PDB file of C-alpha atoms and ligand atoms in Angstrom:
ATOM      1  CA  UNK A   1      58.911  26.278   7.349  1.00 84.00           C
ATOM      2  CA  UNK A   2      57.275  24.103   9.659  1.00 90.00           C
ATOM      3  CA  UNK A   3      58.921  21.255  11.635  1.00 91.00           C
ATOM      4  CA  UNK A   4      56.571  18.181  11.820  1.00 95.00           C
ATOM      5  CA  UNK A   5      58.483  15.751  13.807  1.00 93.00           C
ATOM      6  CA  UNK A   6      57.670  14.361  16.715  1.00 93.00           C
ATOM      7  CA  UNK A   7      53.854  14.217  16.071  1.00 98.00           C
ATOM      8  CA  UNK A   8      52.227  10.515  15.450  1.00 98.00           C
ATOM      9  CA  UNK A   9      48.491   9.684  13.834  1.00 98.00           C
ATOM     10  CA  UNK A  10      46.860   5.999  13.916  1.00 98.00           C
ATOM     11  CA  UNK A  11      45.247   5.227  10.800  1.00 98.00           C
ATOM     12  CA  UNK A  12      42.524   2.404  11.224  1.00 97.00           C
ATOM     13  CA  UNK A  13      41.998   0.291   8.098  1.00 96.00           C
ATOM     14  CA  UNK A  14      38.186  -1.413   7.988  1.00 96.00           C
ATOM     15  CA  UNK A  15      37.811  -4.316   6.644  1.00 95.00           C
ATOM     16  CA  UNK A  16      40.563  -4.482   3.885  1.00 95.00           C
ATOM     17  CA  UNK A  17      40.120  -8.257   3.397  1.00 94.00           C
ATOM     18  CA  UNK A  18      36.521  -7.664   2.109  1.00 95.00           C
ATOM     19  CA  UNK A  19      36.562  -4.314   0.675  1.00 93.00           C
ATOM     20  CA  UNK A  20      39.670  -3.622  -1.035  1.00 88.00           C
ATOM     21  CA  UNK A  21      38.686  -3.149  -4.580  1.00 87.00           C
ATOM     22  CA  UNK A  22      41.370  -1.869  -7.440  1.00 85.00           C
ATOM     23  CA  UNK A  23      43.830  -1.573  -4.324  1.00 86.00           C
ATOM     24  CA  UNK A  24      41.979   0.608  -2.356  1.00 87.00           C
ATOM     25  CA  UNK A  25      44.445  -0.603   0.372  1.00 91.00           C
ATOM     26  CA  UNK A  26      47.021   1.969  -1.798  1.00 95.00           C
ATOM     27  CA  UNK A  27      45.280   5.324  -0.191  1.00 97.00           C
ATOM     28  CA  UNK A  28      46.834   4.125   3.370  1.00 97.00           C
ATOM     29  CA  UNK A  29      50.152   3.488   2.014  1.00 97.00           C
ATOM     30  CA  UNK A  30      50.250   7.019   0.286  1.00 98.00           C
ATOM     31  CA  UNK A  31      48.876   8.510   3.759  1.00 98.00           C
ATOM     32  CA  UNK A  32      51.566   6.688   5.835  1.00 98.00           C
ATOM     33  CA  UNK A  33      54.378   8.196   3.175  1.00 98.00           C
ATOM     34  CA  UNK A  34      53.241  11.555   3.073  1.00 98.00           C
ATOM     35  CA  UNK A  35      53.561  11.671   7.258  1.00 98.00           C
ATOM     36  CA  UNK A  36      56.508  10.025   7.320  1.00 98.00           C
ATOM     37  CA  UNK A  37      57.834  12.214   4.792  1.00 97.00           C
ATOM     38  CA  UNK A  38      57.449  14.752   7.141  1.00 97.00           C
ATOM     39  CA  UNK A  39      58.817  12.803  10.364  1.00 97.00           C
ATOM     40  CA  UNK A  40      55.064  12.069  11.348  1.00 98.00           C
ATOM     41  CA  UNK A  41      55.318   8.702  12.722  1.00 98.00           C
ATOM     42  CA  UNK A  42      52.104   6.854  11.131  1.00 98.00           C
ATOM     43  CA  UNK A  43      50.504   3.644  13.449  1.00 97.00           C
ATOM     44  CA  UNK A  44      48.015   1.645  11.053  1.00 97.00           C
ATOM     45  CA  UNK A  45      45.850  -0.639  12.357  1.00 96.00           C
ATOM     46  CA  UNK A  46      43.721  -3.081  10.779  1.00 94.00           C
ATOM     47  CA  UNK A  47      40.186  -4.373  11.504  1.00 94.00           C
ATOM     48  CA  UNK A  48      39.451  -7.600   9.552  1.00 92.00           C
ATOM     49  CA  UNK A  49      36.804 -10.057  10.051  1.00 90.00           C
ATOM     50  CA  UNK A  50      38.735 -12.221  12.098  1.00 87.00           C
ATOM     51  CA  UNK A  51      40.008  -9.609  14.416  1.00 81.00           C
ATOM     52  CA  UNK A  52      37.233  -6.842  15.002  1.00 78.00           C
ATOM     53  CA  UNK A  53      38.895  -5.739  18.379  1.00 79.00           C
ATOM     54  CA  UNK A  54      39.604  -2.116  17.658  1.00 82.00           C
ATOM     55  CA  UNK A  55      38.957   0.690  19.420  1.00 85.00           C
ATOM     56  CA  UNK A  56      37.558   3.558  17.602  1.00 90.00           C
ATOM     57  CA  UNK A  57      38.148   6.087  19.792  1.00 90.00           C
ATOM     58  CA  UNK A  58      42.098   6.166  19.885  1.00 95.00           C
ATOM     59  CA  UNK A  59      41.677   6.581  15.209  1.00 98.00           C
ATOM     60  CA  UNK A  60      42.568   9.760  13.976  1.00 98.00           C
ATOM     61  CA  UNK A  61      41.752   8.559  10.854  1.00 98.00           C
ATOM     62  CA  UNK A  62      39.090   5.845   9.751  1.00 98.00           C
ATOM     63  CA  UNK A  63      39.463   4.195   5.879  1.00 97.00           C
ATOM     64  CA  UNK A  64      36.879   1.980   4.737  1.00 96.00           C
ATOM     65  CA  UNK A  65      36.929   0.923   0.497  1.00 96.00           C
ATOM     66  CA  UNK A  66      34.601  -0.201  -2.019  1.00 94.00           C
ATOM     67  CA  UNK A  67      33.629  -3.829  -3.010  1.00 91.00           C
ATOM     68  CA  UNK A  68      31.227  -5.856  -4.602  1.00 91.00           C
ATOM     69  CA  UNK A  69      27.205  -6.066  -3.249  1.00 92.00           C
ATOM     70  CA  UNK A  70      27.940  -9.120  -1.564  1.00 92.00           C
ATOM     71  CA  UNK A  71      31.060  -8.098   0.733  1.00 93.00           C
ATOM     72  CA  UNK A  72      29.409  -4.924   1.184  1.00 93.00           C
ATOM     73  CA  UNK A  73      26.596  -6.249   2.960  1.00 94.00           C
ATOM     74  CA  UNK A  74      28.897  -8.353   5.487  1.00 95.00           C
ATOM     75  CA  UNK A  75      30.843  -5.284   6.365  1.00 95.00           C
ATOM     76  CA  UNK A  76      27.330  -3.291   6.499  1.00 94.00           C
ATOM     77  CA  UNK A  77      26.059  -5.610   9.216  1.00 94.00           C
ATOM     78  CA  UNK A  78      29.394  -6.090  11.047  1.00 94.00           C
ATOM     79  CA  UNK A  79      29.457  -2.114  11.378  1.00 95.00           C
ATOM     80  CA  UNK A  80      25.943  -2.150  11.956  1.00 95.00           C
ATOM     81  CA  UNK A  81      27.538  -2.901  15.420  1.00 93.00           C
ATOM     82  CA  UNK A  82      29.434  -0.253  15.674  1.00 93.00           C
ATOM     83  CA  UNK A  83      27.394   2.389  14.425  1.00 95.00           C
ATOM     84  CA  UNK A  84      27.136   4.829  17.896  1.00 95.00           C
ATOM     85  CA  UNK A  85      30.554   4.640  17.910  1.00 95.00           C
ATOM     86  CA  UNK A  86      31.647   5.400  14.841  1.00 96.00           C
ATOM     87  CA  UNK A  87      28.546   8.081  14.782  1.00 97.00           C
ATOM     88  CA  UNK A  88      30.086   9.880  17.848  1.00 97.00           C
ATOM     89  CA  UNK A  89      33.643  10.007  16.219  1.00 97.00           C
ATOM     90  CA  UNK A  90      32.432  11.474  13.020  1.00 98.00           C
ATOM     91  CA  UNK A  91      30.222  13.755  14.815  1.00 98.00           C
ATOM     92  CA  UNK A  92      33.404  14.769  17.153  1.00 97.00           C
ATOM     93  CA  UNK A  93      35.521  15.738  13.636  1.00 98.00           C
ATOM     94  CA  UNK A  94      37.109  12.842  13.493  1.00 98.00           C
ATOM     95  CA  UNK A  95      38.704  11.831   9.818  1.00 98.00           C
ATOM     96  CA  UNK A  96      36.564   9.274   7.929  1.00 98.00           C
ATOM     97  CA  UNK A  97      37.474   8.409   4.305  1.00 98.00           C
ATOM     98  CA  UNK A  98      35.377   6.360   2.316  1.00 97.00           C
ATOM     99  CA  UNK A  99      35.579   5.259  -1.130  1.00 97.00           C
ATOM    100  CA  UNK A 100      32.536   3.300  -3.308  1.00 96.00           C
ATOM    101  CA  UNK A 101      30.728   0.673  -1.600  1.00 96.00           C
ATOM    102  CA  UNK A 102      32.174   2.195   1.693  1.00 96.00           C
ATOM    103  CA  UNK A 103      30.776   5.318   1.093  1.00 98.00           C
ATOM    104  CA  UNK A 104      27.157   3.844  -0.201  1.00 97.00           C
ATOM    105  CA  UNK A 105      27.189   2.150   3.528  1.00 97.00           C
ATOM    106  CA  UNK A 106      27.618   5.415   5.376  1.00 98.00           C
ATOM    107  CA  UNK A 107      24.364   6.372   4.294  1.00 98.00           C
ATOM    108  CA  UNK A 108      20.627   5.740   4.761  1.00 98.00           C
ATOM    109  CA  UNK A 109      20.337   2.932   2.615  1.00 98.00           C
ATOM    110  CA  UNK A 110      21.756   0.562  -0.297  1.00 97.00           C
ATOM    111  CA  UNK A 111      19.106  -0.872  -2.304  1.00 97.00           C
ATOM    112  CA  UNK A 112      20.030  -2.934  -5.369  1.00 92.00           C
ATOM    113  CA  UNK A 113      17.783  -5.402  -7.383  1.00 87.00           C
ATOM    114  CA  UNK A 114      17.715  -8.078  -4.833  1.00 90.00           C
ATOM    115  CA  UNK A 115      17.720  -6.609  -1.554  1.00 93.00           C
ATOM    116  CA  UNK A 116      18.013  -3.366   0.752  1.00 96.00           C
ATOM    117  CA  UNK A 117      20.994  -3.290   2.593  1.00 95.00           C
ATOM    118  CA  UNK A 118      20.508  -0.719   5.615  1.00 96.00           C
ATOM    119  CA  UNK A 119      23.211   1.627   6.621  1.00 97.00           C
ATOM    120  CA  UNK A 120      25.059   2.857   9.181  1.00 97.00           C
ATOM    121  CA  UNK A 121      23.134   6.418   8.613  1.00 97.00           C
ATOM    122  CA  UNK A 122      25.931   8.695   9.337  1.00 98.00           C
ATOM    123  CA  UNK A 123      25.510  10.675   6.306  1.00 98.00           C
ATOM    124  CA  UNK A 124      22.273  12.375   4.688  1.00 98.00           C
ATOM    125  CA  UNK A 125      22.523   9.881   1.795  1.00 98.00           C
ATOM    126  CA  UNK A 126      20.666   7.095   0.438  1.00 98.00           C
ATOM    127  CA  UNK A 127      21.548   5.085  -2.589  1.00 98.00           C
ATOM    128  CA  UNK A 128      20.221   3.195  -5.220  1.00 98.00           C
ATOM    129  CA  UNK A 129      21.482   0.660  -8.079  1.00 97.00           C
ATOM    130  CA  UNK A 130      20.480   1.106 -11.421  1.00 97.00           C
ATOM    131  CA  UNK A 131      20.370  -1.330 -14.702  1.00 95.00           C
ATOM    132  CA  UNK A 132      23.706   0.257 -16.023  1.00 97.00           C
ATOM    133  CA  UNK A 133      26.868   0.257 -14.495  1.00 97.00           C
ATOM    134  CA  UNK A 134      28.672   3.675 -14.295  1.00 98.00           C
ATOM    135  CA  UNK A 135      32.398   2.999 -15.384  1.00 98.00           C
ATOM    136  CA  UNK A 136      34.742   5.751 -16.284  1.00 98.00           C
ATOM    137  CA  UNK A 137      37.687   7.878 -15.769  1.00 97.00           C
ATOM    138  CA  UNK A 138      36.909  10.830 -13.700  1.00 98.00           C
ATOM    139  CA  UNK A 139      37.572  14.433 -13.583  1.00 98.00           C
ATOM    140  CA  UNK A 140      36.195  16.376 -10.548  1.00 98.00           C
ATOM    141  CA  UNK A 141      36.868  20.356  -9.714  1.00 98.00           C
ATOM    142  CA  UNK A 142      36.543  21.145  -6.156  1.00 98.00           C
ATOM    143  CA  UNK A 143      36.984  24.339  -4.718  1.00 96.00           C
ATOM    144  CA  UNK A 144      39.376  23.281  -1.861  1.00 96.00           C
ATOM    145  CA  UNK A 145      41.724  22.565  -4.041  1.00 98.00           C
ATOM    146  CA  UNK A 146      43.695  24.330  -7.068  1.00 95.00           C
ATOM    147  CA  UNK A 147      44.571  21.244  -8.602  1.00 97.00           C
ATOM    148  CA  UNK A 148      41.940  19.079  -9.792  1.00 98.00           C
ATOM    149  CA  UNK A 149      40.478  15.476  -8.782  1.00 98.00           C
ATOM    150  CA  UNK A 150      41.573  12.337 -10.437  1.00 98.00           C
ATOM    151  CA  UNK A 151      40.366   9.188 -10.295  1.00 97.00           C
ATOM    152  CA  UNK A 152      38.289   5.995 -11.660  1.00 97.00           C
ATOM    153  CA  UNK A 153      34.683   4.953 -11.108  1.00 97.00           C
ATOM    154  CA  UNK A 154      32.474   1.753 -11.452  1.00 97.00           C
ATOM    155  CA  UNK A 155      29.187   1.251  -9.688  1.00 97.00           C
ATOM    156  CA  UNK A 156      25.840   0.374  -9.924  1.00 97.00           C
ATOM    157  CA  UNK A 157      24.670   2.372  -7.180  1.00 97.00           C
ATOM    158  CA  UNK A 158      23.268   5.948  -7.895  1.00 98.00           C
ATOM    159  CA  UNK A 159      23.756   7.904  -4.316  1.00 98.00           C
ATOM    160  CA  UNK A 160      21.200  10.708  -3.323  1.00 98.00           C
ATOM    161  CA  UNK A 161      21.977  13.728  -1.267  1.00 98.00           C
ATOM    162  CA  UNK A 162      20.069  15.245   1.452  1.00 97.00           C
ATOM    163  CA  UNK A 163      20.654  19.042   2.368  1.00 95.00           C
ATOM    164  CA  UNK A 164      22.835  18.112   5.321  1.00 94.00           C
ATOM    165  CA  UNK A 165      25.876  17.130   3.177  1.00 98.00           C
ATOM    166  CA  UNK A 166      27.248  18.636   0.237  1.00 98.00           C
ATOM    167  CA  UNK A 167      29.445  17.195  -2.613  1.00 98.00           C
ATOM    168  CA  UNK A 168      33.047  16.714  -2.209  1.00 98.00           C
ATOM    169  CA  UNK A 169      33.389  17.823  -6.371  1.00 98.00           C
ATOM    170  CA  UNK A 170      31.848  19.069  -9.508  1.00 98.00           C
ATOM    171  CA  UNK A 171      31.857  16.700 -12.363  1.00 98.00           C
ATOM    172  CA  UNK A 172      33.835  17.980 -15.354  1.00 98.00           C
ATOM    173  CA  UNK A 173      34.207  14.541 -16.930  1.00 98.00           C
ATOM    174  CA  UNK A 174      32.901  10.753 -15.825  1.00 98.00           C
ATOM    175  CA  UNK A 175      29.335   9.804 -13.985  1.00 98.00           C
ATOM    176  CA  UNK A 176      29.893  11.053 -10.050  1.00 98.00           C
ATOM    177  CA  UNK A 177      26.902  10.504  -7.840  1.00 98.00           C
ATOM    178  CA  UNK A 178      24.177   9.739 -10.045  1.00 98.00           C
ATOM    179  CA  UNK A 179      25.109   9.742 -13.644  1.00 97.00           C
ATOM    180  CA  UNK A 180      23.218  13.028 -13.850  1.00 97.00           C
ATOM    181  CA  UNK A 181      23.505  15.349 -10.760  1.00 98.00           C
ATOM    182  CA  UNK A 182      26.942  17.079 -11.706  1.00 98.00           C
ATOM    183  CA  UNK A 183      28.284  16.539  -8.375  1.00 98.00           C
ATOM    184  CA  UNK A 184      30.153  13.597  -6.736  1.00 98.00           C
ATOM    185  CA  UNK A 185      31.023  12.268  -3.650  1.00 98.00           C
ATOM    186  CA  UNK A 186      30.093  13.785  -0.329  1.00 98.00           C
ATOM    187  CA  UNK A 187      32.043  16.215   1.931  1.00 98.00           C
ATOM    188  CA  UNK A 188      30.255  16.141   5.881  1.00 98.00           C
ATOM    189  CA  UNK A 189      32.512  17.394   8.580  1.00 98.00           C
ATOM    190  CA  UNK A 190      36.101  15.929   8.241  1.00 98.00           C
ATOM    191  CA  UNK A 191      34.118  13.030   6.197  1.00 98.00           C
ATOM    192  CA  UNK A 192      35.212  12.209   2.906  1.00 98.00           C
ATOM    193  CA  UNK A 193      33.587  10.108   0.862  1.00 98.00           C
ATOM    194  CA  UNK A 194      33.627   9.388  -2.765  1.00 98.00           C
ATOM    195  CA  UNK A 195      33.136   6.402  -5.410  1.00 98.00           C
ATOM    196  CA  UNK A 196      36.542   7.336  -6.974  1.00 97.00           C
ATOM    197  CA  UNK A 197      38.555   3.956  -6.403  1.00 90.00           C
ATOM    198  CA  UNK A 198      42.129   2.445  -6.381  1.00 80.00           C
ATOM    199  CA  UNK A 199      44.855   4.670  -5.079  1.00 87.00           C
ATOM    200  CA  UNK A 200      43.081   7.576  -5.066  1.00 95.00           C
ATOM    201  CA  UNK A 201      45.364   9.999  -3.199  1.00 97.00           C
ATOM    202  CA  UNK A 202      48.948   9.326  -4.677  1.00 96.00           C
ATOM    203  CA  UNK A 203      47.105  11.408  -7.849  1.00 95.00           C
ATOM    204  CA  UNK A 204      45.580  13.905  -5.772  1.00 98.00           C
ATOM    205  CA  UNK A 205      48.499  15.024  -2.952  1.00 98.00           C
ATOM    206  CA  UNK A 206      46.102  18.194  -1.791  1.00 98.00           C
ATOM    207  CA  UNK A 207      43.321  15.988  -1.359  1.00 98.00           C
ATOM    208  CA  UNK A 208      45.514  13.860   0.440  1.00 98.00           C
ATOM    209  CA  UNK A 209      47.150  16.664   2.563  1.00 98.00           C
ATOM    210  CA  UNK A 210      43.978  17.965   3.355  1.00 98.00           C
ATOM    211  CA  UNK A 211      42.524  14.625   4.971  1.00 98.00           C
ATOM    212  CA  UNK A 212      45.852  14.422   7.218  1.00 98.00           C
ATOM    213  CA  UNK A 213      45.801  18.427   7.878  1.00 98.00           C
ATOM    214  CA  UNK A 214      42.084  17.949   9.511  1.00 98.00           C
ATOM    215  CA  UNK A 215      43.548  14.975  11.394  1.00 98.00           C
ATOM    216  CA  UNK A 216      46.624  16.452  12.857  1.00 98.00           C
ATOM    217  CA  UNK A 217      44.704  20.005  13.513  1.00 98.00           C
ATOM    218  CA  UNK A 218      41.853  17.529  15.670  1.00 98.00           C
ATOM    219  CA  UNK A 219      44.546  15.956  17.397  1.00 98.00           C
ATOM    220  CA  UNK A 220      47.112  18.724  17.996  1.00 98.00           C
ATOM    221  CA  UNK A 221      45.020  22.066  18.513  1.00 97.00           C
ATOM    222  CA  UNK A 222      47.345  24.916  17.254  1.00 96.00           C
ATOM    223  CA  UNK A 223      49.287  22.479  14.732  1.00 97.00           C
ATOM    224  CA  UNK A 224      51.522  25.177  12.542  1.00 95.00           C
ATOM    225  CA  UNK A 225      50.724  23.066   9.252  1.00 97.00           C
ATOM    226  CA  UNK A 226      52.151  20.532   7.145  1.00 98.00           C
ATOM    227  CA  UNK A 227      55.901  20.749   5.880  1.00 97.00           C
ATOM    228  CA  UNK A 228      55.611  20.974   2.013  1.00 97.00           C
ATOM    229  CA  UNK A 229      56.609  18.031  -0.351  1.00 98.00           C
ATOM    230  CA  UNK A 230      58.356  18.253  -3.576  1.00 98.00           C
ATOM    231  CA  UNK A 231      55.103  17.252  -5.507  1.00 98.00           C
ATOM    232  CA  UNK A 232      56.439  17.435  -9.090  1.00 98.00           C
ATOM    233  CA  UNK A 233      55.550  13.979 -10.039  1.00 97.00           C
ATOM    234  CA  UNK A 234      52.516  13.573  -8.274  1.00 97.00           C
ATOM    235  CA  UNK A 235      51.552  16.665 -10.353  1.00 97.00           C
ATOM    236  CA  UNK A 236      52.624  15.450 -13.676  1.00 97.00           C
ATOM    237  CA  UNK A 237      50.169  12.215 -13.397  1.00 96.00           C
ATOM    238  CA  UNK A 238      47.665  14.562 -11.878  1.00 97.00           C
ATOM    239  CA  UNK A 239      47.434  17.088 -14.994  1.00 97.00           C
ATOM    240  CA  UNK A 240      48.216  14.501 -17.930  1.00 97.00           C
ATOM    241  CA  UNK A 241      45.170  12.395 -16.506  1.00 95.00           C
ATOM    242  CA  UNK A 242      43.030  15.619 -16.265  1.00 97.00           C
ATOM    243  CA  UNK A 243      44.748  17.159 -19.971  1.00 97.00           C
ATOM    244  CA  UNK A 244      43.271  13.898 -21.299  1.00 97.00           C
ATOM    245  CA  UNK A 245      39.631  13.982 -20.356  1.00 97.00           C
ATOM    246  CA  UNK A 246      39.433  18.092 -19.869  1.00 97.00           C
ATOM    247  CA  UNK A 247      40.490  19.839 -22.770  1.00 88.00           C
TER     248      UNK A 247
HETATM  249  N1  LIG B   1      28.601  -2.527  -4.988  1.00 97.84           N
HETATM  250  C1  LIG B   1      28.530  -1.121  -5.201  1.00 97.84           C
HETATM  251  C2  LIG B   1      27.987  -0.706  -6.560  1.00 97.84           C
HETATM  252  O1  LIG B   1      28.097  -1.429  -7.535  1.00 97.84           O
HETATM  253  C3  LIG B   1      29.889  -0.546  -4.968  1.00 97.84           C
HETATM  254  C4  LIG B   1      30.872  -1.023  -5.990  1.00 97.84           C
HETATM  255  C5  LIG B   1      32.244  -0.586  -5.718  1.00 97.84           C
HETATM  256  O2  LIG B   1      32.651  -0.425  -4.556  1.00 97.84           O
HETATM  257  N2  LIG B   1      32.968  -0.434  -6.791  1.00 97.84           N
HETATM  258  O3  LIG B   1      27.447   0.375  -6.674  1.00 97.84           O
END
C-alpha cells in the first residue's frame, strides 16, 4: 500500500466571498480531509476581493464556485486580470475545478438577458441564459469512474461546447449543459468543470480522488498513488441518491 506522508498541495480558493453558492466552499474542506487523511499536509489559500495578492503559480489546485449573474460578473472582470496567468497554468496541467457560474466564466462568453459578460476564454465554451431556470437533482455516468456522479443543479445559463473539450458526464437524470445535449460539464486537461453545486465531492470520493491524483502526479512526477480510504459512507449517500433518480 502506498505511504503518502510527507507530500503537501496548496489549494487556492477564488473568490469564496462572492461565489460560494449552496456551500460551494464544502468541496475544499472535503479536499483538505481526504489529503490529510492520508498524511498529505493541505495549505489553502484564499483570494477574496479585498486581498487579490496570490500567486498562481505556486496552486496545485485552483477552485472557483457558482453565484448569482451579478457576483459573477465582478469576479469575471477581476479575473479578467489574470487571465494569461491562469491560461498558462491550465495549459501547464495544472488542477482547475469549477462549479456553475465559475465554470460559465471559463469560457467564451456569458450572455444573459441584460448583458454579455466576456470570459476568461480558457475553455472552448460559450454560454447562454435561457427563460427557464434548470433546477434538479442530478445523475451523471462518466467513464472515469465506476461509481456514478451526484449532485444538484440550478442555472439559467445553457453552456455550448466546442470540439476542443469534451463533457465531464453523460446525463442519466437532471438538465446538464443545456437541458437537451445529454452531456454535462466539461473535462479539458486536468480542468474540471461542472454546474453541479454545494459539496459536490464528499458524494463523489473518485471524483474527488481523481482531481487530487492529477495534482499530486503534476507536482511529484513518479507519485506511487493515493493510499485508499474506507469509503463506505461516502458510498452509501452516493448510491441511495443515484437508487432514487436511476432506477
Ligand atoms: N448565474 C448563473 C446562471 O444562472 C450561474 C448560477 C449558479 O452559479 N448557480 O446560469
Amino acid at each position: 500500500m502506498p505511504d503518502n506522508s510527507g507530500y503537501s498541495i496548496k489549494i487556492v480558493h477564488l473568490y469564496p466571498d462572492l461565489l460560494n453558492l449552496y456551500g460551494d466552499r464544502g468541496n475544499i474542506a472535503c479536499m483538505q480531509k481526504r489529503l490529510e487523511w492520508r498524511g498529505i499536509r493541505a495549505d489553502i489559500e484564499t483570494c477574496t476581493n479585498k486581498d487579490h495578492s496570490i500567486d498562481l503559480k505556486s496552486a496545485d489546485i485552483i477552485f472557483v464556485g457558482g453565484g448569482s449573474d451579478r457576483e459573477q460578473e465582478i469576479v469575471c472582470n477581476l479575473l479578467l486580470k489574470k487571465k494569461d496567468e491562469l491560461k498558462t497554468y491550465v495549459e501547464s496541467g495544472g488542477v482547475l475545478v469549477a462549479v456553475c457560474g465559475g465554470y460559465q466564466l471559463l469560457g467564451k462568453y456569458y450572455k444573459t438577458a441584460a448583458t454579455k459578460i466576456e470570459g476568461l476564454d480558457i475553455l472552448d465554451i460559450y454560454t447562454d441564459s435561457g427563460d427557464t431556470r434548470l433546477i434538479s437533482n442530478v445523475v451523471l455516468e462518466c467513464d472515469k469512474f465506476d461509481m456514478p456522479i451526484v449532485g444538484f443543479e440550478n442555472h439559467a445559463g445553457r453552456t455550448y461546447l466546442g470540439e476542443g473539450v469534451t463533457p465531464l458526464g453523460k446525463v442519466r437524470y437532471g438538465n446538464g449543459n443545456t437541458g437537451d445535449s445529454g452531456y454535462e460539464g466539461v473535462l479539458y486537461k486536468n480542468v474540471i468543470a461542472t454546474y453541479l453545486h454545494g459539496p459536490l465531492l464528499p458524494k463523489n470520493p473518485q471524483l474527488c480522488d481523481y482531481i487530487l491524483l492529477r495534482a499530486l502526479e503534476r507536482k511529484y512526477p513518479g507519485f506511487e498513488g493515493l493510499k485508499p480510504l474506507d469509503d463506505s459512507l461516502e458510498e452509501t449517500a452516493n448510491s441511495y441518491i443515484a437508487g432514487k433518480y436511476v432506477k
